[in-house]
Each structure stands twice: as structure tokens, then as C-alpha cells.
Amino acid sequence: MSAPHLNGFLETRRRAANLGPAKRELLVFMVFGALGTLAAYVNVNLPHTDIFLSGRYAFGVMGFVLLRHWWTALLLATLLAAVGEHTLPLSTVFPINMALTVPMVVLLRALYQKVLAQTENTVQFGLVWIAAIMLYYQFVMVSIGGIESGRQQTPLGSSVLTFLAAQSHLVESVLVGVVSAAGLTMLRSYQIVARQRTELEVTLASIGDAVIVTDAKGTIRRVNPEAARLSGWKPEEAEGRPLSDVLHLVNSETRRPVPDPVSRVLSDGVTVGLANHTALIARDGQEHQIADSAAPIRDPSAIRAASPPLGVVMVFRDVTDTYRMQAALAFQKRNFDMAVAASGTGVWDWNVRTDRVVRAGNYAHLFGIDVHDTEGGPLSEDITALIHPEDRAPIPDKLQQALRSGTEYEHTFRVTRPDGRERWLRTRGQVIERDESGPIRMAGTTQDITDLQITLEALRRSNADLEQFAHVASHDLQEPVRSLVAYSQLLGRRYDHLLDPDGREFLGFIIGGAKRMQALVLDLLEYSRVSSRAKPSSSVDLATLVAEAIENLDQAIRDSGAHITVGDLPVVTGDKPQLLSLFQNLIANAIKFQRAGAAPEITISARRKTDAWDLTVADNGIGIDPAFQDRIFEPFKRLHTNDTFSGTGIGLAVAKRIVERHQGLIRVDSAPGEGSRFVVTLPDAPSPLEMETSGRQDMTGRHTTPNDSPD
């Protein structure tokens, strides 16, 4: 059967398969009933057409097994029995035909359902069917004939006794078997093809990828639902059209048309993959990024492997989301590479199990050599050879410590590049993947900190000079001030009787100014000492520390009549002398700035935060205008004159610097006449390194870093 006829038959079979069970049953009954009746009519009414008797039974036995219901099969048997040979009266021939046909219905339906319907091999199916027909003709029909002869009391024929029919009967059985076997085999083949077609259509509809099948001319023959969705064409509209009418492919970057791969498959007979950045413009204008391939469809029975393709199957999928994600990742990678290049940083990723390290970034700039992916950890042999011997020794122990504990790996070292220049580098890493047996991967960075080291060294020298200044202020500057105060007071006592009122007033100004200078020198000394290197951090019980601060201020508390309430205070980590100075300054500040005639009420409390403590010193004093609250922490900034409140204006600056040294924050909540709340936020445990390198401001407001000198 040619391909067009086969396609037409399969289309008819598909439509027939879509009929309801009742309609299908009626169709089978009418077709085989009509064919059997026609064969019987020809056999009865036309001479020399005995062969059509075999045709009647051939159509009958096919109908018996194809009808789904017993009663329709028996109804067909009744029809064929009624249209049989009419040389005898119908009342005589009908019972005989029914007696021969009904057993055939029972036997063949049972045999077909139990045995033949399960047989996959077509030849085996045909042979078994012919054998069943021959068995029926040569055994069952002969036995029924013998029973009928006995019922009519007529002599048994020799064929009954030997179970061998006459020659004409044998020919009829062979013809019925062969014709019905051929018909059933053909119908069975058509059913298999129809079932396979249905399975193929279901499979195509179920595939998540888009599938388009064309013939050898590039005309679309099949379109699955996903292909219909992406192209915007309904299957019935797309089928029969050239592929170029349905698929409009462009390069998503250049916007130029992209040739469809089907033409190349048909011309070259090879599988073709779609080019990168291929976009499908749907019928409604929507754009989809697609990817995959087209492959030739070949006849498996073709003798030559290079025979022309029968068609092409094109499979593609919507990768729009993947394409966008890849574009976003590429954009992020470009930005990352630019950031790494701009920062002069090298990035490394070390597989601890395989000892393989992957590097990216500016390693050539950092070490002065081309550094490739290699083995040996973040500092492999080619790099380690450039490291200063004194800085090389701690590397293995630090790495193992970080791997065991999961803490950050950090090492600062010097390298001597091949050009002879020495650079300071710092590498940091962290375990980013581990399992039950231990760490798997560690990743980190290597950075050039030469400029930072130079700056730190300059700051250390500057801090040393500042310490020297503090020493001079402590000894050399205080001595003349003390002498000035002492001799001025001595002058007042000895020569008071010689001074007039103006002289006594002027001498008082000298003594007062000298004392303020003495206080200022002491405050400057304290302010500078805060900026020097903090002592090793330790646990500080704030309850004990605040009690000590209150004791140090006992005289001022008595003189002012202040009442201090202390709540539950925690244990923190920090520098005890500096924290003592902090609270002593805040309490003294609350005592000093009090309304006239009112006794100071001071409350000291603590509140827990996620990873820090809020420590509050609240008072009922004169309060601070919000417009000036940022200025009170600056050195020498005073909101009142000495006539109102004495002081140097450096106490809160000292407090702020101490808090910053502990990686904390200080703020004030206040309003005029409503008192003030100074809130100090201290983190749980600032590291000694943070304490040492925390930023601070010197007396001129410049940002500085402490030196290594002790307090």
C-alpha cells in the first residue's frame, strides 16, 4: 500500500477508533453481515459460484471474533444461517445452518480470546487460525453431520465414519481458513499500526520538549502541543505548511535570520544542532530562546545507509529562563572579574581532598610570576618559595588549625618578587564545604597590603611621637603649671596686705587660669592615653567597676546630694581601666550638669541585645538641645561658660573614644529641662586585633590608628 493510501486508511482507522463502542459494534455487524449476505446471494443465484459459499463463512468467522458482544455474534450467525442455500425449505435449512454456525461462534471466540489475541507473531497467528478452521470443518462439522444423520435415521456417510470430508468440503475449509486468516491478519496489522500511531501521538503530546516532524520536502507533518505553544500555530494549521512558514528563527544578539536546520539535514543527511543565541519568534510576536537539534528520519529497511532521509524530526526546548540566568551569571562574572582586577586581589578555591587549588584574579601582579591552577593548597610550592623564611614557617599550622576548628585562616607575609621588590600580602580563607568526615573545600583571597603596612608603620611612628608628647605633658608641662599655681598662692598669702582689691582680683584670675591649664593638661594626657594600644581584653564585671567609679566620685556625690540607682549589670569583655574612665566620666557629667536647687537622680542600667549590651546612664539634669547633641562628643566643645559650669570640654570626647576602642557606639537622648540618657552599646567580645586597630580621632579630629606602646 502506498504512503498516501496508508495515511488515508490510518486516518479512517483513527476516526473509527474515536467512535463509541455501540457505533463500532453496529459498524462491524453491518459490514460483515452485508458481505456474508452478498456472498450467499451470489452463491444461490448465480451458477458455478459455489466458491462464494466459502466467502460467506469466511466473512462470518471474521465477524464472530471481531464483535465484542456474544449476542451480536449470535445475531450475525442467525443472519448468515437465514441467507444460506435455498434448495431446501427455509424451515429445514435454517436449523441445520444454525446447528453448524453456533458451535463455530463458541469455538472460534473462545480460541481467539484465549490464544490468538495474545499471539504477537503474524505468521504463527495465521497458521493457528487456519488450523482451527480446518479442525472445525473436519471434526466438528462432520460430527454435527453424523448427529443429524442419526436424528433423521439415515445411513452414516463414509466421511462421518472416517472424519474426512468430501473433496469439495475440504476445499471449502481451506478457502474459509485462508481467506479469513488473511483478512484477520490484515485487520490485525492495521490495528497494530493504529495503536502504534496512537501511542506515538500520545508520546509526542507527553514530551516536554517541542517536536516538529517534516517529510522529505520540509513540509510539516506532525506538531506536538509544546511546539504549537512555542510557535503560536495550532497543529491543524501548521501541518501541511513548509517549516519556514511556521518557524521564524533569529539570532538573539544580531537579530539576523537563522536558517532552519531542516534544510541542512535533508541535504547532508546529518544531525544538526541549533546555533547559540537562537531565538524563535512566535506567531503572536512573543520571543523564546530555544536550543537543541534536528535529525534525519531514515527507512530502517533501506539497503544503503546513506539513502535520502524520509523526513526530519526537529526537537527543541524553551531555554529562555536558562538563557537569562546564564546572561545574568555572565554579567555578574564580568563585574566580579572587574572588581577583582580593580582591587588587586587574588581569589583561590582549594579542594582539600584532592589538594587541587583553582586561582583567579591578579596573582601575576601579586607574586610577579604566572601562577596556574595547581596542587599544594592556597600557598603552593611555587608561591611559598617567594615568601620570606620567617613568614613561611607558621603557614602549615595555621592552615590545619583553620581546617580543624572551622575558624578563619589568615596569614600576613612578605614576598620577594623576581624583580627584587618586596611586597606585603595577606591571605584569608574559610572552609565553605564539609561533610561528616571533615572539610572538603576552603576558599579565600590574597591581597597586596604593602601600602597599608607602610601607612601603619607611619602611624606607629606618629603614635610614638604622641606618646612622647604625653610624657612631656605629664612631666615637663605639669611642673611649670604647678609652680605657677603654688607661687601665685604663696604671693597671695604673704603680700595680701599690700594688694588693693583689684590686685587681689587679678591674682585670683592668675591662680584660676593656672588651675584650668593644669586640669586641661591632665585631660589631654588622659585623652591621648585612650588612643594608645589597649591592654589585653579581659572579662570585666560592670557591677564591680561601676561601684569603684562611684567610690572615686564620693566627694562630688556628697557635695551634690546625688542619688544613684544601679540595676543589674553584665560581665563584658574589654579594657578595665578605660571602661572605669568611661563610667566615671558619664557619672561626673550627670552630677555636674544639674538644675539649680535640685539633687541629681542618676540611674545606671543594662539591656540585652542580640550580640551586644546597651548600657544606659540617665539623669534628671538640665538636658541638651537636640541641635547640639552631635557636638558634645567633640574635643573642647563646650555648650556653657565657666561661669555656669566649669570644665575643659574633653570628658565626653574621652568617653566616645573609649567606646570606639571597644568597637561600640555611644549616643545621647535628651531635651532641655528633661534630663539626658547616655546609651553605650558594647559588643559581646571585640577581639584584641580589633581593639588594637580600631579607628580613633586625635585632638585635631584626624583619623588615626594606635601604636604598640603600652599605657
XYZ file of C-alpha atoms in Angstrom:
711
model
C 0.000 0.000 0.000
C 1.390 3.412 -0.969
C 2.113 6.006 1.670
C -0.866 8.279 0.743
C -3.289 5.335 0.793
C -1.850 4.080 4.063
C -2.134 7.538 5.593
C -5.723 7.738 4.386
C -6.553 4.325 5.798
C -4.898 5.169 9.108
C -6.884 8.393 9.245
C -10.051 6.359 8.704
C -8.977 3.914 11.387
C -8.286 6.804 13.762
C -11.738 8.197 13.147
C -13.243 4.753 13.586
C -11.354 4.362 16.845
C -12.969 7.564 18.018
C -16.457 6.067 17.520
C -18.343 4.977 20.578
C -18.477 1.237 21.458
C -22.098 0.889 20.278
C -21.418 2.575 16.933
C -18.320 0.449 16.371
C -20.271 -2.748 17.144
C -23.008 -1.754 14.706
C -20.454 -0.904 12.013
C -18.715 -4.315 12.309
C -22.076 -6.140 12.266
C -23.313 -4.268 9.194
C -20.058 -4.664 7.216
C -19.584 -8.405 7.748
C -23.322 -9.127 7.654
C -23.592 -7.362 4.300
C -20.515 -9.130 2.894
C -21.768 -12.534 4.067
C -25.281 -11.901 2.670
C -23.821 -10.757 -0.650
C -21.659 -13.895 -0.907
C -24.688 -16.106 -0.124
C -26.788 -14.308 -2.750
C -24.134 -14.841 -5.413
C -23.759 -18.494 -4.422
C -27.527 -19.169 -4.621
C -28.471 -17.128 -7.660
C -25.505 -17.410 -9.990
C -24.380 -20.735 -11.469
C -20.913 -22.093 -10.853
C -20.306 -19.794 -7.879
C -20.026 -22.401 -5.138
C -16.812 -20.705 -4.011
C -18.884 -17.842 -2.602
C -20.242 -20.281 -0.027
C -16.740 -20.263 1.374
C -16.789 -16.457 1.221
C -19.965 -16.348 3.270
C -18.374 -18.404 6.032
C -15.058 -16.509 5.771
C -16.797 -13.179 6.398
C -18.871 -14.823 9.067
C -15.990 -16.214 11.116
C -14.189 -12.850 10.962
C -17.299 -11.113 12.229
C -17.743 -13.672 15.033
C -14.388 -12.809 16.619
C -14.400 -9.061 15.939
C -17.799 -8.411 17.520
C -17.424 -7.553 21.178
C -20.679 -8.969 22.467
C -21.872 -12.591 22.360
C -25.386 -11.622 21.402
C -24.254 -9.629 18.343
C -22.050 -12.553 17.263
C -25.029 -14.939 17.565
C -27.209 -12.425 15.715
C -24.686 -12.434 12.843
C -24.711 -16.261 12.890
C -28.514 -16.180 12.651
C -28.360 -13.786 9.692
C -25.893 -15.995 7.821
C -27.943 -19.138 8.589
C -31.058 -17.476 7.159
C -29.428 -16.471 3.878
C -27.914 -19.895 3.196
C -28.669 -22.409 0.460
C -32.394 -22.346 -0.545
C -32.659 -25.632 -2.467
C -34.359 -26.902 0.697
C -37.152 -25.137 2.527
C -36.008 -22.402 4.932
C -37.623 -24.238 7.832
C -35.356 -27.172 7.057
C -32.086 -25.469 6.146
C -32.168 -22.765 8.869
C -31.917 -25.183 11.863
C -29.168 -27.115 10.067
C -27.189 -23.940 9.369
C -27.703 -22.737 12.955
C -26.526 -26.117 14.231
C -23.343 -25.695 12.192
C -22.791 -21.963 12.853
C -23.436 -21.585 16.596
C -20.706 -24.082 17.624
C -18.381 -22.207 15.265
C -19.168 -18.957 17.144
C -18.474 -20.555 20.522
C -15.289 -22.347 19.460
C -13.673 -19.527 17.494
C -14.459 -16.750 20.012
C -13.034 -18.838 22.861
C -9.958 -19.795 20.831
C -9.372 -16.232 19.612
C -9.626 -14.572 23.025
C -7.613 -17.187 24.909
C -4.884 -17.930 22.368
C -4.793 -15.947 19.154
C -5.309 -12.472 20.588
C -2.150 -12.957 22.681
C -0.018 -14.103 19.715
C 2.486 -11.462 18.578
C 3.925 -13.324 15.560
C 1.799 -12.720 12.448
C 2.763 -15.993 10.680
C 2.040 -18.010 13.797
C -1.294 -16.229 14.136
C -2.316 -17.126 10.546
C -1.255 -20.774 10.791
C -3.055 -21.349 14.093
C -6.199 -19.701 12.710
C -6.194 -21.899 9.543
C -5.612 -24.980 11.701
C -8.599 -24.024 13.875
C -10.860 -23.645 10.798
C -9.666 -26.980 9.371
C -10.260 -28.649 12.744
C -13.757 -27.267 12.855
C -14.608 -28.345 9.296
C -13.011 -31.791 9.510
C -14.130 -32.687 13.010
C -16.896 -30.537 14.455
C -18.970 -30.135 11.281
C -18.582 -33.834 10.426
C -19.669 -34.740 13.961
C -22.678 -32.439 13.690
C -23.495 -34.071 10.322
C -23.323 -37.512 11.927
C -25.651 -36.402 14.725
C -28.093 -35.019 12.145
C -27.958 -38.308 10.163
C -28.733 -40.263 13.309
C -31.613 -37.936 14.154
C -33.097 -38.470 10.672
C -32.289 -42.222 10.829
C -30.287 -42.090 7.609
C -27.097 -44.136 6.975
C -23.874 -42.520 8.137
C -21.664 -41.476 5.257
C -18.075 -42.660 4.974
C -16.856 -39.142 5.719
C -18.605 -39.213 9.064
C -17.088 -42.523 9.992
C -13.576 -41.502 8.987
C -13.856 -37.808 9.969
C -12.797 -36.939 6.444
C -14.996 -34.648 4.397
C -15.601 -34.875 0.702
C -13.175 -33.134 -1.633
C -15.463 -30.125 -2.039
C -15.838 -29.851 1.711
C -12.049 -29.926 2.111
C -11.586 -27.166 -0.467
C -14.239 -25.076 1.282
C -12.493 -25.447 4.646
C -9.165 -24.433 3.169
C -10.673 -21.415 1.422
C -12.528 -20.288 4.553
C -9.378 -20.663 6.647
C -7.080 -18.893 4.199
C -9.446 -16.018 3.369
C -10.430 -15.376 6.994
C -6.823 -15.697 8.180
C -5.690 -13.208 5.547
C -8.481 -10.798 6.442
C -7.877 -11.020 10.176
C -4.130 -10.717 9.683
C -4.583 -7.559 7.624
C -7.015 -6.092 10.135
C -4.679 -7.070 12.924
C -1.791 -5.294 11.168
C -3.930 -2.209 10.715
C -4.859 -2.332 14.394
C -1.199 -2.578 15.376
C -0.336 0.380 13.152
C -3.262 2.368 14.556
C -2.242 1.522 18.111
C 1.349 2.476 17.413
C 0.155 5.686 15.807
C -1.941 6.459 18.869
C 0.974 5.654 21.166
C 3.226 7.884 19.056
C 0.736 10.738 19.209
C 0.344 10.307 22.968
C 4.124 10.176 23.357
C 4.612 13.309 21.269
C 1.919 15.073 23.256
C 3.536 13.989 26.534
C 7.084 15.059 25.681
C 8.099 18.228 27.466
C 10.235 19.309 24.501
C 8.790 20.713 21.307
C 8.748 18.258 18.375
C 8.086 19.002 14.703
C 8.202 16.241 12.059
C 8.577 17.073 8.358
C 8.595 14.997 5.202
C 11.413 14.852 2.656
C 10.322 18.199 1.189
C 10.398 20.048 4.505
C 6.616 20.110 4.823
C 5.339 19.795 8.380
C 3.537 16.515 9.116
C 3.400 16.456 12.906
C 3.421 19.177 15.578
C 3.203 18.298 19.261
C 1.458 20.603 21.790
C 4.706 22.135 23.095
C 5.808 23.033 19.567
C 2.360 24.520 18.952
C 2.657 26.591 22.137
C 6.101 27.947 21.321
C 5.375 28.680 17.650
C 1.871 30.018 18.216
C 0.471 27.771 15.450
C -2.261 25.210 16.070
C -1.264 21.714 14.869
C -4.011 21.575 12.246
C -2.899 24.962 10.917
C 0.806 24.142 10.849
C 0.575 20.647 9.350
C 0.916 20.782 5.583
C 2.874 24.039 5.589
C 6.597 24.474 4.896
C 8.649 24.688 8.065
C 9.834 28.185 7.153
C 6.233 29.447 7.346
C 5.895 28.301 10.959
C 9.348 28.674 12.498
C 10.907 32.132 12.347
C 14.401 31.846 13.833
C 16.707 34.810 14.503
C 19.982 35.398 16.281
C 19.015 36.961 19.607
C 22.110 39.199 19.573
C 22.396 40.297 15.923
C 18.647 39.931 15.148
C 19.558 38.393 11.793
C 17.541 35.421 10.461
C 18.921 31.986 11.258
C 18.485 29.223 8.638
C 16.312 26.405 9.914
C 18.303 23.192 10.414
C 15.855 21.032 8.446
C 17.224 22.109 5.064
C 20.739 21.080 6.014
C 19.544 17.760 7.426
C 17.723 16.989 4.171
C 20.704 17.996 2.030
C 23.525 16.483 4.113
C 21.674 13.713 5.945
C 23.363 14.540 9.260
C 22.129 15.598 12.677
C 22.354 19.365 13.065
C 22.396 21.319 16.320
C 20.989 24.816 16.571
C 23.456 27.671 16.837
C 23.958 29.563 20.065
C 21.732 32.559 20.780
C 18.895 31.249 18.592
C 15.501 32.808 19.272
C 12.109 31.674 17.967
C 9.663 34.459 17.066
C 6.190 33.062 17.692
C 3.148 33.848 15.577
C 1.967 36.420 18.133
C 5.398 38.098 18.258
C 6.489 36.535 21.536
C 10.151 35.552 21.614
C 11.558 32.311 23.047
C 15.197 31.346 23.366
C 15.479 27.774 22.074
C 18.117 25.058 21.844
C 18.544 21.519 20.582
C 18.788 19.721 17.247
C 17.255 18.214 14.103
C 17.887 14.653 12.890
C 17.028 12.706 9.714
C 14.299 10.051 9.618
C 15.522 7.016 7.669
C 13.831 3.875 6.411
C 15.237 1.075 8.613
C 14.801 -1.401 5.737
C 16.861 0.698 3.319
C 19.788 -1.187 1.835
C 22.119 1.806 1.740
C 22.886 3.606 4.979
C 23.329 6.836 3.016
C 19.857 6.701 1.474
C 17.996 10.038 1.361
C 16.044 10.856 4.531
C 12.312 10.236 4.509
C 11.878 13.315 6.656
C 13.266 15.223 9.609
C 12.398 15.303 13.284
C 13.259 18.601 14.923
C 13.373 18.678 18.725
C 13.813 21.940 20.592
C 13.099 23.327 24.025
C 12.402 26.692 25.583
C 15.583 27.784 27.369
C 14.576 31.409 27.874
C 14.890 31.239 31.661
C 18.187 29.370 31.419
C 19.474 31.851 28.842
C 18.552 34.790 31.057
C 20.147 33.136 34.063
C 23.333 32.437 32.095
C 23.371 36.029 30.857
C 22.927 37.274 34.423
C 25.703 34.968 35.636
C 27.982 36.136 32.827
C 27.219 39.744 33.747
C 27.947 39.049 37.401
C 31.163 37.243 36.475
C 32.305 40.211 34.383
C 31.556 42.538 37.269
C 33.337 40.194 39.673
C 36.384 39.976 37.407
C 36.428 43.757 37.070
C 36.118 44.184 40.831
C 38.883 41.655 41.475
C 41.101 43.314 38.883
C 40.440 46.757 40.343
C 41.109 45.605 43.889
C 44.352 43.859 43.035
C 43.029 40.764 44.805
C 43.668 37.122 44.013
C 40.909 34.573 44.633
C 41.560 30.900 45.382
C 39.411 27.796 45.857
C 41.156 24.793 47.425
C 39.776 21.254 47.267
C 41.153 19.805 50.494
C 40.531 16.185 49.437
C 42.314 16.369 46.077
C 44.724 19.137 47.183
C 43.824 20.963 43.980
C 43.578 24.755 44.093
C 41.914 26.937 41.454
C 43.069 30.540 41.263
C 41.640 33.673 39.654
C 42.446 37.348 39.757
C 45.721 39.230 39.944
C 48.150 36.540 41.026
C 50.684 37.587 38.395
C 50.666 41.102 39.856
C 50.796 39.861 43.446
C 53.722 37.472 43.077
C 55.386 38.670 39.887
C 55.034 35.234 38.254
C 52.380 33.384 36.261
C 50.526 31.304 38.827
C 48.348 28.490 37.468
C 45.896 26.065 38.973
C 47.981 23.518 40.816
C 48.257 21.311 43.875
C 49.532 22.171 47.326
C 46.862 24.329 48.918
C 46.385 28.085 48.815
C 50.144 28.682 49.131
C 51.693 26.028 46.897
C 55.401 25.431 46.364
C 55.804 27.945 43.541
C 54.358 30.650 45.788
C 55.925 29.510 49.061
C 59.386 29.787 47.514
C 58.861 33.554 47.231
C 57.758 34.010 50.863
C 60.160 35.375 53.453
C 61.521 32.440 55.525
C 60.341 33.989 58.808
C 56.778 34.277 57.466
C 56.773 30.842 55.825
C 57.030 28.647 58.935
C 53.596 29.331 60.525
C 51.625 28.547 57.343
C 51.035 24.761 57.829
C 49.969 25.111 61.473
C 47.581 27.971 60.699
C 46.004 26.031 57.834
C 45.488 22.909 59.929
C 44.037 24.947 62.785
C 41.515 26.560 60.426
C 40.587 23.187 58.907
C 40.090 21.549 62.304
C 38.191 24.327 64.048
C 36.368 25.887 61.108
C 37.721 29.315 62.054
C 39.049 31.827 59.565
C 42.504 31.214 58.149
C 44.586 34.396 57.996
C 48.260 34.984 57.408
C 50.248 38.121 56.619
C 53.606 37.611 54.964
C 56.289 39.191 52.853
C 57.224 38.034 49.363
C 60.286 38.880 47.335
C 59.256 39.077 43.710
C 61.604 38.028 40.897
C 62.326 41.698 40.193
C 63.706 42.030 43.758
C 60.879 44.152 45.150
C 59.429 43.153 48.498
C 55.671 43.252 48.980
C 53.395 42.618 51.944
C 50.498 40.232 51.239
C 47.617 38.965 53.357
C 45.712 35.777 52.586
C 42.399 34.880 54.201
C 40.239 31.802 53.805
C 37.276 29.938 55.229
C 36.010 26.362 54.965
C 32.925 26.607 52.729
C 32.053 22.913 52.356
C 32.378 19.969 54.703
C 30.784 16.615 55.461
C 30.863 14.093 58.284
C 34.475 13.163 57.581
C 35.772 16.722 57.582
C 36.334 19.784 55.375
C 36.035 19.460 51.607
C 36.694 22.948 50.262
C 38.266 26.149 51.507
C 38.041 29.417 49.594
C 39.673 32.759 50.174
C 41.547 35.765 48.859
C 45.094 37.087 48.714
C 45.584 40.855 48.798
C 48.507 43.234 48.495
C 48.665 45.284 51.723
C 52.030 46.899 51.143
C 50.583 50.418 51.145
C 48.602 49.588 54.276
C 51.737 48.320 56.023
C 53.589 51.487 55.071
C 50.722 53.560 56.444
C 50.592 51.517 59.637
C 54.305 51.955 60.127
C 53.921 55.696 59.703
C 51.075 55.652 62.208
C 53.162 53.695 64.672
C 55.845 56.367 64.445
C 53.199 59.051 64.817
C 51.771 57.334 67.871
C 55.238 57.036 69.328
C 55.577 60.792 68.931
C 52.172 61.195 70.569
C 53.293 59.051 73.476
C 56.359 61.222 73.791
C 54.093 64.256 73.843
C 52.005 62.644 76.558
C 55.161 62.047 78.568
C 56.204 65.688 78.132
C 52.709 66.855 79.065
C 52.752 64.563 82.078
C 56.057 65.784 83.428
C 57.511 68.865 81.754
C 54.271 70.828 81.224
C 52.749 69.995 84.591
C 55.784 71.148 86.548
C 55.712 74.846 85.486
C 51.935 74.926 85.876
C 52.218 73.559 89.408
C 54.931 76.133 90.160
C 52.741 78.910 88.778
C 49.812 77.869 90.971
C 51.970 77.359 94.075
C 53.861 80.663 93.837
C 50.700 82.587 92.986
C 49.027 81.208 96.094
C 52.159 81.978 98.158
C 52.163 85.521 96.774
C 48.572 85.968 97.841
C 49.221 84.772 101.361
C 52.413 86.784 102.014
C 51.580 90.027 100.298
C 47.835 90.131 100.601
C 48.059 93.216 102.838
C 49.991 95.060 100.153
C 47.421 94.387 97.394
C 44.406 96.510 96.745
C 41.090 94.856 95.721
C 41.993 94.958 92.027
C 45.334 93.294 92.706
C 43.695 90.533 94.705
C 41.172 90.003 91.841
C 43.913 89.872 89.231
C 45.883 87.381 91.320
C 42.736 85.232 91.574
C 42.441 85.247 87.786
C 46.060 84.058 87.525
C 45.505 81.214 90.004
C 42.185 80.171 88.350
C 43.691 80.181 84.862
C 46.681 78.180 86.011
C 44.434 75.572 87.640
C 42.342 75.294 84.475
C 45.532 74.829 82.479
C 46.598 72.124 84.923
C 43.240 70.374 84.508
C 43.454 70.733 80.733
C 46.925 69.171 80.643
C 45.691 66.236 82.727
C 42.643 65.784 80.466
C 44.809 65.930 77.356
C 47.055 63.298 78.869
C 44.070 61.037 79.519
C 42.677 61.658 76.020
C 45.969 60.713 74.381
C 46.355 57.605 76.518
C 42.982 56.309 75.348
C 44.368 56.228 71.814
C 47.393 54.155 72.728
C 47.313 50.405 72.452
C 44.736 48.800 74.689
C 45.796 46.203 77.198
C 44.736 42.646 76.502
C 40.951 42.342 76.764
C 39.584 40.520 79.766
C 36.249 39.893 81.429
C 35.056 42.965 83.300
C 32.279 42.818 85.915
C 30.488 46.111 85.321
C 28.715 45.970 88.687
C 32.069 45.994 90.491
C 33.506 48.538 88.077
C 30.578 50.997 88.499
C 30.835 50.654 92.288
C 34.512 51.626 92.026
C 33.649 54.624 89.836
C 31.045 55.777 92.386
C 33.587 55.411 95.162
C 36.087 57.546 93.231
C 33.422 60.265 92.935
C 32.322 60.020 96.544
C 33.154 63.638 97.434
C 31.294 65.057 94.420
C 28.316 62.829 95.175
C 28.211 64.024 98.796
C 28.561 67.676 97.849
C 25.736 67.489 95.260
C 23.447 65.208 97.260
C 23.201 62.919 94.254
C 21.219 59.672 94.433
C 22.481 56.882 92.183
C 20.457 53.739 91.349
C 22.367 50.835 89.810
C 20.497 47.971 88.140
C 21.761 44.520 87.207
C 24.885 44.937 85.124
C 26.553 42.254 82.993
C 30.078 40.974 82.624
C 31.616 42.276 79.393
C 34.914 41.900 77.582
C 37.141 44.945 77.403
C 39.875 47.080 78.918
C 39.036 47.637 82.595
C 40.887 50.967 83.209
C 39.318 52.510 80.128
C 35.817 51.257 80.987
C 36.274 52.646 84.503
C 37.192 56.028 82.997
C 34.126 55.806 80.725
C 31.610 55.365 83.546
C 33.412 57.812 85.805
C 33.150 60.494 83.084
C 29.450 59.789 82.430
C 28.539 59.832 86.144
C 30.583 63.006 86.764
C 28.879 64.609 83.786
C 25.432 63.744 85.222
C 26.388 65.239 88.610
C 27.811 68.436 87.118
C 25.043 69.468 84.708
C 22.187 69.701 87.217
C 19.408 72.222 87.676
C 19.907 74.728 90.475
C 18.403 73.590 93.735
C 17.750 70.010 92.534
C 19.608 66.922 93.727
C 20.910 64.710 90.890
C 18.953 61.469 90.276
C 21.123 59.064 88.305
C 20.115 55.593 87.050
C 22.552 53.077 85.594
C 21.009 50.052 83.797
C 21.668 47.431 81.122
C 19.563 45.824 78.364
C 20.489 42.717 76.381
C 20.509 42.824 72.565
C 21.246 40.023 70.101
C 25.029 40.253 70.266
C 25.647 43.323 72.418
C 24.671 45.182 75.601
C 23.003 48.578 75.825
C 24.358 50.325 78.954
C 22.433 53.447 79.998
C 23.370 56.321 82.321
C 20.281 58.526 82.806
C 19.938 61.726 84.848
C 17.423 64.456 85.660
C 19.749 67.314 84.734
C 19.392 70.354 82.534
C 19.236 68.332 79.319
C 20.772 69.050 75.915
C 19.244 70.770 72.931
C 18.990 68.221 70.029
C 20.701 70.748 67.768
C 23.897 70.442 69.810
C 23.869 66.728 70.671
C 26.396 65.800 67.969
C 28.859 68.484 69.128
C 29.155 67.390 72.740
C 31.429 64.442 71.810
C 33.971 66.670 70.036
C 37.132 67.680 71.976
C 36.978 71.111 73.661
C 33.373 71.716 72.572
C 31.539 73.325 75.495
C 27.907 74.478 75.499
C 28.280 76.559 78.683
C 30.728 79.112 80.019
C 32.986 78.544 83.003
C 30.811 80.893 84.996
C 27.910 78.436 84.614
C 29.648 75.045 84.535
C 33.399 74.593 84.812
C 35.380 72.083 82.787
C 37.674 71.559 79.810
C 35.125 70.094 77.384
C 37.059 66.883 76.887
C 35.291 64.383 79.173
C 32.662 63.185 76.665
C 35.301 63.095 73.890
C 37.284 60.697 76.092
C 34.125 58.635 76.660
C 33.430 58.404 72.928
C 36.993 57.365 72.150
C 36.895 54.617 74.792
C 33.632 53.260 73.338
C 35.039 53.280 69.803
C 38.136 51.445 71.061
C 35.767 48.692 72.160
C 34.028 48.583 68.744
C 30.929 50.134 70.305
C 28.646 53.125 69.872
C 27.563 55.964 72.153
C 24.563 58.237 71.721
C 22.501 60.648 73.793
C 18.717 61.069 74.065
C 17.890 64.395 75.655
C 15.847 67.579 75.588
C 16.257 70.845 77.520
C 14.880 70.524 81.041
C 14.152 66.783 80.710
C 17.478 65.244 81.659
C 19.750 63.098 79.499
C 20.171 59.401 78.666
C 23.624 58.353 77.513
C 23.418 54.892 75.871
C 26.611 52.898 75.325
C 26.383 49.814 73.074
C 29.206 47.320 73.667
C 29.549 44.167 71.505
C 29.928 40.842 73.274
C 33.640 40.308 72.712
C 35.718 42.566 70.453
C 38.930 40.805 69.510
C 42.307 42.115 70.669
C 43.133 42.784 66.995
C 40.003 44.915 66.663
C 40.874 46.707 69.879
C 44.347 47.416 68.528
C 43.394 48.549 65.022
C 40.122 50.328 65.777
C 39.969 53.826 64.355
C 40.162 56.873 66.556
C 40.471 60.624 66.249
C 43.322 62.669 67.582
C 42.986 66.099 69.118
C 42.638 67.751 65.704
C 39.907 65.346 64.546
C 42.166 63.346 62.166
C 41.568 59.603 61.846
C 44.462 57.669 63.392
C 45.444 54.179 64.465
C 47.104 53.375 67.818
C 50.713 52.389 68.193
C 52.173 49.462 70.020
C 53.195 51.401 73.127
C 51.702 50.312 76.436
C 49.593 52.599 78.610
